[in-house]
Coordinates of C-alpha atoms in Angstrom, one line a residue:
X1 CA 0.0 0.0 0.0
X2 CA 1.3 3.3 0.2
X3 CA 3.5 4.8 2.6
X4 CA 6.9 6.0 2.6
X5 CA 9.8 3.6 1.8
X6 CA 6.6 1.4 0.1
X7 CA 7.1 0.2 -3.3
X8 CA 3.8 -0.4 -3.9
X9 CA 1.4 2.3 -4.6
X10 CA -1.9 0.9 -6.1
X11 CA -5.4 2.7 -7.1
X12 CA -7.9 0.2 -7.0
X13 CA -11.8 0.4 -8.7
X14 CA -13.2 -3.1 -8.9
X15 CA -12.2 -3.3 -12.0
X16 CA -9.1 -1.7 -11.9
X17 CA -6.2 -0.9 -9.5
X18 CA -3.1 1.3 -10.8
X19 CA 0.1 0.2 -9.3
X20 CA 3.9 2.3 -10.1
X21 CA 6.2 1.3 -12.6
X22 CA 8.1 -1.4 -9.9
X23 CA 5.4 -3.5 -9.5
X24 CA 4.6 -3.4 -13.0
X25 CA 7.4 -4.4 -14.0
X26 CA 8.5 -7.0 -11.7
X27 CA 4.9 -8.5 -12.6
X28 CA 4.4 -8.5 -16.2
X29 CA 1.0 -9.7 -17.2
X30 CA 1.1 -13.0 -19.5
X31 CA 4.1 -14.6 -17.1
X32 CA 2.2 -17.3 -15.8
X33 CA 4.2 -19.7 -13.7
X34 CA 1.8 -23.2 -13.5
X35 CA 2.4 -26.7 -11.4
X36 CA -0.1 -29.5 -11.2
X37 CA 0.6 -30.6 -7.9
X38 CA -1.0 -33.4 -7.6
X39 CA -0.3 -35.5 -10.4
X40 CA -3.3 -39.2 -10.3
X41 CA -0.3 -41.3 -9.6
X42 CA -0.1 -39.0 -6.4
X43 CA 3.8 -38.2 -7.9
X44 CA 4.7 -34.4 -7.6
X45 CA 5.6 -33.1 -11.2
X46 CA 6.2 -29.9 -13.3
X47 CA 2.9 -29.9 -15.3
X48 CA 3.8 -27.5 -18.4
X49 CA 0.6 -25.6 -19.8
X50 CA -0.1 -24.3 -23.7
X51 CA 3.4 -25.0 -24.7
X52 CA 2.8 -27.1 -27.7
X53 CA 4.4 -26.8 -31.6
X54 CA 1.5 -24.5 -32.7
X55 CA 2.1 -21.7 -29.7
X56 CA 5.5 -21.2 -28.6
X57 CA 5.3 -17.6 -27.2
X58 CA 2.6 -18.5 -24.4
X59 CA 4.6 -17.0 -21.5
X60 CA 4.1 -19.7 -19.5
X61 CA 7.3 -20.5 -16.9
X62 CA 7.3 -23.5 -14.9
X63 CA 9.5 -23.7 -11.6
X64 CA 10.5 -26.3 -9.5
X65 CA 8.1 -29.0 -8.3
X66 CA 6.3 -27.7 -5.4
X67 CA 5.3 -29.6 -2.3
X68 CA 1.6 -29.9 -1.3
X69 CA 0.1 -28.0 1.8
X70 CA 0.1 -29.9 5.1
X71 CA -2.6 -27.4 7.0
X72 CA -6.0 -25.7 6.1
X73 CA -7.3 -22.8 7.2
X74 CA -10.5 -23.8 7.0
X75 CA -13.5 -22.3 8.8
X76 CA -17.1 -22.8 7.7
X77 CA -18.7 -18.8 8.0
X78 CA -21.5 -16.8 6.9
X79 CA -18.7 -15.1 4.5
X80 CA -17.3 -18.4 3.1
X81 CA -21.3 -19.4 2.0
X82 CA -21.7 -16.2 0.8
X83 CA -18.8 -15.9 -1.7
X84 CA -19.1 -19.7 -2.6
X85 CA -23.3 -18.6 -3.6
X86 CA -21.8 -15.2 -5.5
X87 CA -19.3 -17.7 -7.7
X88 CA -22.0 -19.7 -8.5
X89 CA -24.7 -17.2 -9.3
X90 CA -21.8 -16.1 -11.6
X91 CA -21.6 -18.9 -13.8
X92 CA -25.6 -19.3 -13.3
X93 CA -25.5 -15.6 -15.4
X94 CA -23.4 -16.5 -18.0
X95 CA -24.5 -18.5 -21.0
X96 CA -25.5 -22.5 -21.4
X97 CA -22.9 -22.6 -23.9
X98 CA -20.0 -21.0 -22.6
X99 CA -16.3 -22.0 -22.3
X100 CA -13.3 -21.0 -21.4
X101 CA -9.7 -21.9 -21.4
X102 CA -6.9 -22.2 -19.2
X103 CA -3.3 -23.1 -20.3
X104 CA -4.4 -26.4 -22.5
X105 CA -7.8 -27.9 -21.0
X106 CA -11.4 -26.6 -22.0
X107 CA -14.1 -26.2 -19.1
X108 CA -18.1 -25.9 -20.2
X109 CA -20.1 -24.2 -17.7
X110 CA -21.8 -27.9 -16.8
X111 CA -18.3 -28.5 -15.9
X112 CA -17.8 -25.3 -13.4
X113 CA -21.0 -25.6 -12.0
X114 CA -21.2 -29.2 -11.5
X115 CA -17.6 -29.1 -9.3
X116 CA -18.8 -25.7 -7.3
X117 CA -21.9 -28.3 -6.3
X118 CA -19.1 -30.8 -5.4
X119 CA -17.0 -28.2 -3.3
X120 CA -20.5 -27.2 -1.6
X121 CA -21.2 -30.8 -0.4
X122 CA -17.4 -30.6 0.7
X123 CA -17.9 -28.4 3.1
X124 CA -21.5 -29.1 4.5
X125 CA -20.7 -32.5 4.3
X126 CA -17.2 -33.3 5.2
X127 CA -15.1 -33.3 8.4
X128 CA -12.6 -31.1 9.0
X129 CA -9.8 -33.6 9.2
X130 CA -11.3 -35.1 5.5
X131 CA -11.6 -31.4 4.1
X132 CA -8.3 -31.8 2.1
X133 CA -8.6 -35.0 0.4
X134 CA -12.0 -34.1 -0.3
X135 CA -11.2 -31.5 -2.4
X136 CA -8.0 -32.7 -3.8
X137 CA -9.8 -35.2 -5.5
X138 CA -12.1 -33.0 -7.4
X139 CA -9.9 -30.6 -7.8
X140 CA -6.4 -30.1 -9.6
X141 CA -4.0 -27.6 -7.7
X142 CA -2.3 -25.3 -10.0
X143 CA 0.2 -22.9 -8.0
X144 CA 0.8 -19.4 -9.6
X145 CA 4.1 -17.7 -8.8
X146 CA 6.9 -15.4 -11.2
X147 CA 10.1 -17.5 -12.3
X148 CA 12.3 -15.6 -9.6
X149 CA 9.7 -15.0 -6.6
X150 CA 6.6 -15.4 -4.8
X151 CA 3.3 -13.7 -5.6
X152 CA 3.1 -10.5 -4.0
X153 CA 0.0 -10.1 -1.1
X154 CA -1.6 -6.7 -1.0
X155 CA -5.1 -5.4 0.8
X156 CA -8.0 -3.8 -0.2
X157 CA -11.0 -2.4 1.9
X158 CA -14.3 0.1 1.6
X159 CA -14.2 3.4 2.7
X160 CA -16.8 4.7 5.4
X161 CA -16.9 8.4 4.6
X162 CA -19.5 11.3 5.2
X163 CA -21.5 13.5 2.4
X164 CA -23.7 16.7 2.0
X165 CA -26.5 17.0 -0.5
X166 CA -25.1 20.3 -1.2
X167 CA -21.6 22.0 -1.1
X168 CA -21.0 23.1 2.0
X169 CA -17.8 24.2 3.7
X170 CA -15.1 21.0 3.3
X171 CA -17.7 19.4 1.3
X172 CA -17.0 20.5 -2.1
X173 CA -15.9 17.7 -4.5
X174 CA -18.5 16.0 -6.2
X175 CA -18.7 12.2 -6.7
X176 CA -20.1 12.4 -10.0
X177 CA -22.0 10.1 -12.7
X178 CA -20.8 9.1 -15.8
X179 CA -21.0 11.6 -18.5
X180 CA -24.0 12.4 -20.9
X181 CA -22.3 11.8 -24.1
X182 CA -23.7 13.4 -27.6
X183 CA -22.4 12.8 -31.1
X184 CA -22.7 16.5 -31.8
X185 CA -20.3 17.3 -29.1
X186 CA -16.5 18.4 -29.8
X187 CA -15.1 15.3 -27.9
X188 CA -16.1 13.1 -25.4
X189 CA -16.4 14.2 -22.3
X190 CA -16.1 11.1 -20.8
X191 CA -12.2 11.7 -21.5
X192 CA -12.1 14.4 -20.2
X193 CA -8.7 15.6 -17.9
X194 CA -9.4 16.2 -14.3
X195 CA -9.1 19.5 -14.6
X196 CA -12.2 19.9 -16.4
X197 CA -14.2 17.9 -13.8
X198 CA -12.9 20.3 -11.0
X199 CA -14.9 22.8 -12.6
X200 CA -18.3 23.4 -12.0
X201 CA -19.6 24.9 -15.3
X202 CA -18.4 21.3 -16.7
X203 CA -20.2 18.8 -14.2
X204 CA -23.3 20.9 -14.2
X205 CA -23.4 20.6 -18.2
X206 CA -22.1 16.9 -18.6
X207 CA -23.4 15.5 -15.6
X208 CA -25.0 14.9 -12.0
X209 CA -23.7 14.7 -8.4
X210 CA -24.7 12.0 -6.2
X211 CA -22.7 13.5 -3.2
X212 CA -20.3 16.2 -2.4
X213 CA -17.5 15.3 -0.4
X214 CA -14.3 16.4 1.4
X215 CA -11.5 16.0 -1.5
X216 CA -9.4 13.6 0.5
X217 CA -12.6 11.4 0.8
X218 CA -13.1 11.2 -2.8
X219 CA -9.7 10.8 -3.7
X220 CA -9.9 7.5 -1.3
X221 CA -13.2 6.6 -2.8
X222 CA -12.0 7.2 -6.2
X223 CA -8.7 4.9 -5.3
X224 CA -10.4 2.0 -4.0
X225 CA -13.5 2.2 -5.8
X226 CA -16.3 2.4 -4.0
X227 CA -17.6 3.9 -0.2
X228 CA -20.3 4.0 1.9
X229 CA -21.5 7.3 2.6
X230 CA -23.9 8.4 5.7
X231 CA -25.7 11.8 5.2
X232 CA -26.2 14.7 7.4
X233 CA -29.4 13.0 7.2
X234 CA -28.2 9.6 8.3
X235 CA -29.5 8.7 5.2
X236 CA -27.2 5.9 4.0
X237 CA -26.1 4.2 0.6
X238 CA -22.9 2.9 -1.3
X239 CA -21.2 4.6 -4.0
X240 CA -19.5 2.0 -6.8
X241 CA -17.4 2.5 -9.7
X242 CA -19.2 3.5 -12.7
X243 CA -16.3 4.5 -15.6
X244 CA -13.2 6.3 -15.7
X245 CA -11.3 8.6 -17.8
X246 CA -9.2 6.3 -19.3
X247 CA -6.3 8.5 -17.7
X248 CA -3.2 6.9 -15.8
X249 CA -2.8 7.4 -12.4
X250 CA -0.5 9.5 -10.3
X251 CA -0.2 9.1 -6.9
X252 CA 0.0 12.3 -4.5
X253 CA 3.0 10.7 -2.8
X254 CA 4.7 11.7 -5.8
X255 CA 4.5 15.6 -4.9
X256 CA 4.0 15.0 -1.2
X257 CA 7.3 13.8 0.3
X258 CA 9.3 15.5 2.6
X259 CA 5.6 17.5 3.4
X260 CA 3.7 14.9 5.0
X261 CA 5.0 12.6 7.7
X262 CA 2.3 9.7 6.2
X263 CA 2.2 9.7 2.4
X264 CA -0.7 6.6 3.1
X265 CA -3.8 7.5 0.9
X266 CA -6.4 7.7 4.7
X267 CA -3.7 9.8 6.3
X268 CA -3.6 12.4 3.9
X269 CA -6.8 14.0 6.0
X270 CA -4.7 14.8 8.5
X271 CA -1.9 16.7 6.8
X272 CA -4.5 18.2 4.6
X273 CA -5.3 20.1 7.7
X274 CA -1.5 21.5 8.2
X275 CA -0.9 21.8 4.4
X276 CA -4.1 22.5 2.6
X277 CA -2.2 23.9 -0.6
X278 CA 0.4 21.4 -1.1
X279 CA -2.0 18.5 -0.7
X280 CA -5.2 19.5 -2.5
X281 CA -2.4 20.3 -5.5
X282 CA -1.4 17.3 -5.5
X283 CA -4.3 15.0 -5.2
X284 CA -6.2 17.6 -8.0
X285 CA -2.6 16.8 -10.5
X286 CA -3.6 13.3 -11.0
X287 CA -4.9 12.9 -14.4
X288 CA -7.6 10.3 -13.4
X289 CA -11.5 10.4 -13.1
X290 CA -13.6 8.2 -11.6
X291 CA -17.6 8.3 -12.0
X292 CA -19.7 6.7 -9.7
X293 CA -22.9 5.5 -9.6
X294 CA -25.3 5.0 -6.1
X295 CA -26.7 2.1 -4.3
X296 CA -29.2 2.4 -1.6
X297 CA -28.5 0.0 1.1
X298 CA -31.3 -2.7 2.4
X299 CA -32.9 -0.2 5.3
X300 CA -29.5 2.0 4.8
X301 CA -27.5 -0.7 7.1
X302 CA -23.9 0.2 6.6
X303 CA -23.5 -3.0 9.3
X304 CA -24.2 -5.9 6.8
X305 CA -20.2 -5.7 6.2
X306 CA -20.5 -9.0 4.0
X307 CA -22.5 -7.6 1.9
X308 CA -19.7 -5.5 -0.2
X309 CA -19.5 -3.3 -3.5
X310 CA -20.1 -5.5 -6.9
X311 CA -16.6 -6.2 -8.1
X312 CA -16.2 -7.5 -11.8
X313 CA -18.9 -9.4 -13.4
X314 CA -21.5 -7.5 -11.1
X315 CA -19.8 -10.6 -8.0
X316 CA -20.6 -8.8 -5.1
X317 CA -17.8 -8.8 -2.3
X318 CA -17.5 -11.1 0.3
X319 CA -14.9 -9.8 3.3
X320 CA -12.1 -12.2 3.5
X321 CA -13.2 -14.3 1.2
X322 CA -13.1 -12.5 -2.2
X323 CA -9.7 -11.8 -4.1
X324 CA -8.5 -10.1 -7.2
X325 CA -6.2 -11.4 -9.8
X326 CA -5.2 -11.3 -13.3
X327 CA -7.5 -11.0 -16.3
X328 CA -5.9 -14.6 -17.2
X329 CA -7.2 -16.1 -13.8
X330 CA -11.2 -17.0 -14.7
X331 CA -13.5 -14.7 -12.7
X332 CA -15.3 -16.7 -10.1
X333 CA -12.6 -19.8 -9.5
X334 CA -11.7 -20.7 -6.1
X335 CA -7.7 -20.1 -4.9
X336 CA -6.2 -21.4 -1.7
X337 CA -4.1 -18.4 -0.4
X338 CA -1.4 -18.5 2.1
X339 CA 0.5 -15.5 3.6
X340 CA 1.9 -13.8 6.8
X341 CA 1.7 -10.5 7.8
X342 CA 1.8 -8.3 11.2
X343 CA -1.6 -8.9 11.6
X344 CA -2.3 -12.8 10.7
X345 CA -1.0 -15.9 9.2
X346 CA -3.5 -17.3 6.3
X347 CA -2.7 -21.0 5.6
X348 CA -4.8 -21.9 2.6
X349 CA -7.5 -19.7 3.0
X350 CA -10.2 -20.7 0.5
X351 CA -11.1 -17.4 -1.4
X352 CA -12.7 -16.7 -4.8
X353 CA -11.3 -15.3 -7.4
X354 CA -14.3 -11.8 -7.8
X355 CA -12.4 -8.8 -9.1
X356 CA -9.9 -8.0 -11.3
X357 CA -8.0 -4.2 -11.3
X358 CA -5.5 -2.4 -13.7
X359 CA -2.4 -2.9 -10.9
X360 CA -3.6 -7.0 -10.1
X361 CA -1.2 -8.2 -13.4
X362 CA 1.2 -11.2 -13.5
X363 CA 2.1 -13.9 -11.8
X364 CA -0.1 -15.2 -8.7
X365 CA -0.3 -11.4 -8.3
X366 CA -3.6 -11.1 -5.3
X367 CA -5.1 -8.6 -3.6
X368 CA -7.2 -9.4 -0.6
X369 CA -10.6 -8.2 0.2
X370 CA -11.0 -7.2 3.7
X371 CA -14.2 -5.4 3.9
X372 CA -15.7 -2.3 5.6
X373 CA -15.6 -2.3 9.0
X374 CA -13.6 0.3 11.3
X375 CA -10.2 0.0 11.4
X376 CA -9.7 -2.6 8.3
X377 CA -8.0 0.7 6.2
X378 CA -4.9 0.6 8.5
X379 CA -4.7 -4.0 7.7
X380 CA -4.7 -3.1 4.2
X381 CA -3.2 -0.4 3.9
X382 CA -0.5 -2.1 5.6
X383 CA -0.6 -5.6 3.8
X384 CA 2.3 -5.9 1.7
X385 CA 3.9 -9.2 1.5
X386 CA 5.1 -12.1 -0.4
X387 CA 2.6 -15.5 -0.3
X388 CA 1.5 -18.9 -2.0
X389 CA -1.2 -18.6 -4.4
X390 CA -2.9 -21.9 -5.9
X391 CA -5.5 -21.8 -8.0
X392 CA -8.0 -25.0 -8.2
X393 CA -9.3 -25.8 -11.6
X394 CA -12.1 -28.8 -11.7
X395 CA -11.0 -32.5 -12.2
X396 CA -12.2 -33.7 -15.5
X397 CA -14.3 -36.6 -15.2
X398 CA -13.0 -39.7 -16.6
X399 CA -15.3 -41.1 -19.2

């Protein structure tokens, strides 16, 4: 996350996160490392994926045969059920007749849904101590990692922040929806530079506020995506990614150091309050726009923390249980994850693969879900570590 000395700076929407140049390239998109590690004659061995005479330029790197986990983190929650039923209902919404590919083998829909059936019986069904051989045998275990390293572990969370219905001393940023567009005008104005959204006579022509906010709220909204927001009215509801600019983004660390003691995106309220000028300048000289659009809550309850923002595919969020990755990882799969960090040790956490995001590229590359609640910004904000990532792709069925 970001911070000083960090070398990861990200902007997330839930479909896209925006990393700095080190993490893009130390994690180049296409890179996939792949090992079956379970082979049926229960022999570990490098398992080399679309490599064949036809495609030679695949990317794929395989490394050195892996050992299988020992341990499961395995706890049967609300969240786990939840984020199992949003896969699922995934795969429910997509057609009859779809496929899709990864490394050589073929999957049908029948085929995802039938195993996500199997891995539900798994864990209503099965004891604990039974858990893993249970799933290893429908199940293949494909572990994703870069040629030199291990996947790198970050966090992700949703903003609580507070709105006005009208602008109104701090509160006078917009969160804004997407732009009318009209053949007849000049250009777009969906592609339109920040600058031009900063200024009223352009939002009030092009398009509509849902909220007006403090700037360093909306800068954090517009990094991770989405936010709840409670009213002066207490009235309550979620604000989600809508589109974007199609601008790159620039981090206000970049202009901030040596000015603010905490260049970390939720700290920047506080030295906003010392150093009005220098921070608004830099948070207003990234090029980047988010739109939003608004979600009323079920009876405005901000508490019903499972219940997150829609990531890709319109998967809702499940805390701890949902996980971006690479556009090459199929939306909706489920990944064992292992990592350590200040807070916790994750031993093969079962999580689902439910967002994607511009910064999540390469190899085993995974950025956790953590949720809502108070105090989750300073866990992710401060999760930045190196971890196992296997992905499980459904045994085919012997005919």
């Amino acid at each position: 996350m970001m911070g000083i000395g960090n070398p990861l700076e990200k902007e997330s929407h839930f479909p896209f996160r925006l990393t700095n140049q080190i993490i893009s390239v130390s994690l180049l998109i296409g890179s996939f490392s792949i090992v079956d590690l379970f082979a049926e004659s229960n022999k570990f061995h490098n398992h080399q994926h679309n490599q064949n005479s036809k495609n030679q330029s695949s990317g794929f790197h395989f490394p050195q045969t892996l050992k299988p986990f020992n341990q499961m983190d395995f706890v049967r929650d609300s969240n786990l059920e939840s984020a199992l039923r949003e896969s699922i209902q995934h795969f429910k919404r997509l057609p009859k007749d779809n496929k899709f590919r990864f490394g050589e083998k073929e999957f049908t829909n029948e085929e995802i849904l039938r195993s996500f059936s199997n891995l539900q019986s798994i864990i209503h069904n099965t004891p604990d101590d039974q858990i893993k051989s249970e799933i290893e045998k429908n199940f293949q275990y494909i572990e994703l990692r870069p040629s030199t390293d291990l996947p790198t572990i970050t966090g992700y969370y949703e903003i609580r922040i507070r709105g006005k219905n009208k602008q109104e001393g701090e509160f006078q940023y917009p969160a804004l929806t997407p732009p009318i567009s009209d053949p007849s005008f000049p250009e777009n104005p969906k592609h339109f530079h920040r600058d031009k959204w900063n200024q009223k006579s352009i939002w009030e022509k092009y398009s509509k506020p849902i909220v007006f906010l403090r700037l360093t709220d909306l800068h954090l909204a517009q990094l991770e995506g989405s936010a709840l927001v409670e009213m002066e009215t207490n009235e309550r509801f979620r604000i989600n990614y809508a589109e974007d600019n199609g601008k790159d983004y620039i981090s206000p660390s970049v202009h901030l150091h040596g000015i603010c003691p905490s260049l970390k995106p939720y700290h920047l309220s506080n030295c906003i309050q010392s150093k009005p000028k220098e921070v608004t300048e830099a948070i207003l000289k990234n090029p980047r726009y988010i739109f939003f659009h608004k979600e009323s809550l079920l009876n405005g309850d901000m508490n019903q923390y499972h219940l997150g923002p829609k990531g890709s595919g319109g998967i809702r969020l499940v805390a701890y249980r949902s996980v971006a990755m690479d556009i090459k990882i199929p939306l909706g799969l489920p990944v064992l994850l292992s990592f350590q960090s200040n807070k916790e040790l994750v031993n093969n956490r079962l999580v689902f693969v439910h967002d994607r995001g511009n910064a999540i590229t390469g190899v085993g590359r995974l950025d956790y879900y953590l949720g809502s609640e108070n105090g989750v910004e300073e866990e992710a904000n401060n999760l930045l570590t190196k971890g196992k990532v296997v992905l499980l792709l459904p045994r085919k069925e012997k005919k």
